[in-house]
Amino acid sequence: MKLQIVFVQTLVTSVEVPVTLKIRTGWDPQSRNATRIARIAEQAGISAITVHGRTRECRFAGSAEYDSIRAVKAAVNIPVIANGDIDSPRKAEQVLQMTGADAIMIGRATQGRPWIFHEIQHYLTCGKLLPEPDPLRVAELLHSHLRELYQLYGNEHGVLIARKHIGWYCKGNKGAASFRKKINSISDWQEQLSTLKHYFSVLGEQQDKAA
Ligand SMILES: Cc1cc2nc3c(=O)[nH]c(=O)nc-3n(C[C@H](O)[C@H](O)[C@H](O)COP(=O)(O)O)c2cc1C
């Protein structure tokens, strides 16, 4: 283990920014080592540690082990960030309470729902749940997300990368499956944007009528 400490120490002292670490709870349920690794990390100068509450072998199966994250929090003095299965403001609150963590990290629940951070922050601050954003607002957010994707990857590649994000943003909407098929057949960025604009405006009208 000494070699790993030296490696982490070398990394920490070689850069001018704080170095953080993200770990799982162990190799497999028979060999959990998160608290030991967290202590080593702290000793080596790591600034904060994120724990995904599953072992490597568990991949994404089962539920996140918040008790293991709690044990890490109790074992070190650096900030601990809890991760795994947080998908709503209430779950965020529960995980913070159960683990005593200083912060949370969210992965899959942000896919197609980037406003989840604001929803959680609002709930933790005021204790109130925000309403779901209406289709026009979702369309605005998706539009700016896609413009950034086109900028980052270039228009041609950006359109392809955008497809999975569009699928996530539309998940659960009426007619989402057939719309996904349609959007996946489009290769031009302008057509992708205009098709989305039309889809969300129709969705907005349908919701207004149903209200
Ligand atoms: C598509 C995808 C890509 C990921 N890539 C990484 C990665 O590069 N590095 C990492 O530490 N974790 C990665 N993860 C794991 C997440 O950071 C996170 O630990 C895990 O999804 C559990 O959190 P969640 O339940 O909020 O999704 C990835 C997860 C997904 C779904």
CSV table of N, CA and C and ligand atoms in Angstrom, one decimal, residues 22 52 54 60 83-86 105-109 111, ligand 1:
chain,number,residue,atom,x,y,z
A,22,LYS,N,-12.4,9.6,-6.5
A,22,LYS,CA,-13.7,8.9,-6.5
A,22,LYS,C,-13.5,7.4,-6.4
A,52,HIS,N,-19.1,6.2,-4.6
A,52,HIS,CA,-20.2,5.6,-5.2
A,52,HIS,C,-20.5,4.3,-4.4
A,54,ARG,N,-21.3,1.4,-4.2
A,54,ARG,CA,-21.4,0.0,-4.7
A,54,ARG,C,-20.0,-0.5,-4.9
A,60,PHE,N,-23.8,-1.8,-11.4
A,60,PHE,CA,-25.0,-0.9,-11.1
A,60,PHE,C,-26.1,-1.7,-10.5
A,83,ASN,N,-22.6,9.3,-3.5
A,83,ASN,CA,-23.0,9.1,-4.8
A,83,ASN,C,-23.7,7.7,-5.0
A,84,GLY,N,-24.7,7.7,-5.8
A,84,GLY,CA,-25.4,6.4,-6.1
A,84,GLY,C,-26.9,6.5,-5.9
A,85,ASP,N,-27.7,6.4,-7.0
A,85,ASP,CA,-29.1,6.3,-7.0
A,85,ASP,C,-29.9,7.5,-6.5
A,86,ILE,N,-29.2,8.7,-6.5
A,86,ILE,CA,-29.9,9.9,-6.1
A,86,ILE,C,-30.7,10.4,-7.3
A,105,MET,N,-23.2,13.7,-5.3
A,105,MET,CA,-22.9,13.7,-6.7
A,105,MET,C,-24.1,12.9,-7.4
A,106,ILE,N,-24.5,13.4,-8.5
A,106,ILE,CA,-25.6,12.7,-9.3
A,106,ILE,C,-25.1,12.4,-10.7
A,107,GLY,N,-25.4,11.2,-11.1
A,107,GLY,CA,-25.0,10.7,-12.4
A,107,GLY,C,-26.2,10.6,-13.3
A,108,ARG,N,-26.7,9.4,-13.3
A,108,ARG,CA,-27.8,9.0,-14.3
A,108,ARG,C,-29.0,9.9,-14.3
A,109,ALA,N,-29.4,10.4,-13.1
A,109,ALA,CA,-30.6,11.1,-13.0
A,109,ALA,C,-30.5,12.5,-13.6
A,111,GLN,N,-29.4,12.8,-16.7
A,111,GLN,CA,-29.5,12.6,-18.1
A,111,GLN,C,-30.9,13.0,-18.6
B,1,LIG,C1,-22.7,6.8,-18.9
B,1,LIG,C2,-22.0,6.8,-17.6
B,1,LIG,C3,-20.6,7.1,-17.6
B,1,LIG,C4,-19.9,7.2,-16.5
B,1,LIG,N1,-18.5,7.5,-16.5
B,1,LIG,C5,-17.8,7.6,-15.4
B,1,LIG,C6,-16.5,8.0,-15.4
B,1,LIG,O1,-15.9,8.2,-16.4
B,1,LIG,N2,-15.8,8.0,-14.2
B,1,LIG,C7,-16.4,7.7,-13.0
B,1,LIG,O2,-15.8,7.8,-12.0
B,1,LIG,N3,-17.7,7.3,-13.0
B,1,LIG,C8,-18.4,7.2,-14.1
B,1,LIG,N4,-19.7,6.8,-14.1
B,1,LIG,C9,-20.3,6.5,-12.8
B,1,LIG,C10,-21.0,7.7,-12.2
B,1,LIG,O3,-20.1,8.8,-12.0
B,1,LIG,C11,-21.7,7.4,-10.9
B,1,LIG,O4,-20.7,7.0,-10.0
B,1,LIG,C12,-22.7,6.3,-11.0
B,1,LIG,O5,-23.5,6.4,-12.2
B,1,LIG,C13,-23.6,6.2,-9.8
B,1,LIG,O6,-24.3,7.4,-9.6
B,1,LIG,P1,-25.9,7.6,-10.1
B,1,LIG,O7,-26.7,6.5,-9.4
B,1,LIG,O8,-26.2,9.0,-9.7
B,1,LIG,O9,-25.9,7.4,-11.6
B,1,LIG,C14,-20.5,6.8,-15.2
B,1,LIG,C15,-21.8,6.5,-15.2
B,1,LIG,C16,-22.6,6.4,-16.4
B,1,LIG,C17,-24.0,6.1,-16.3
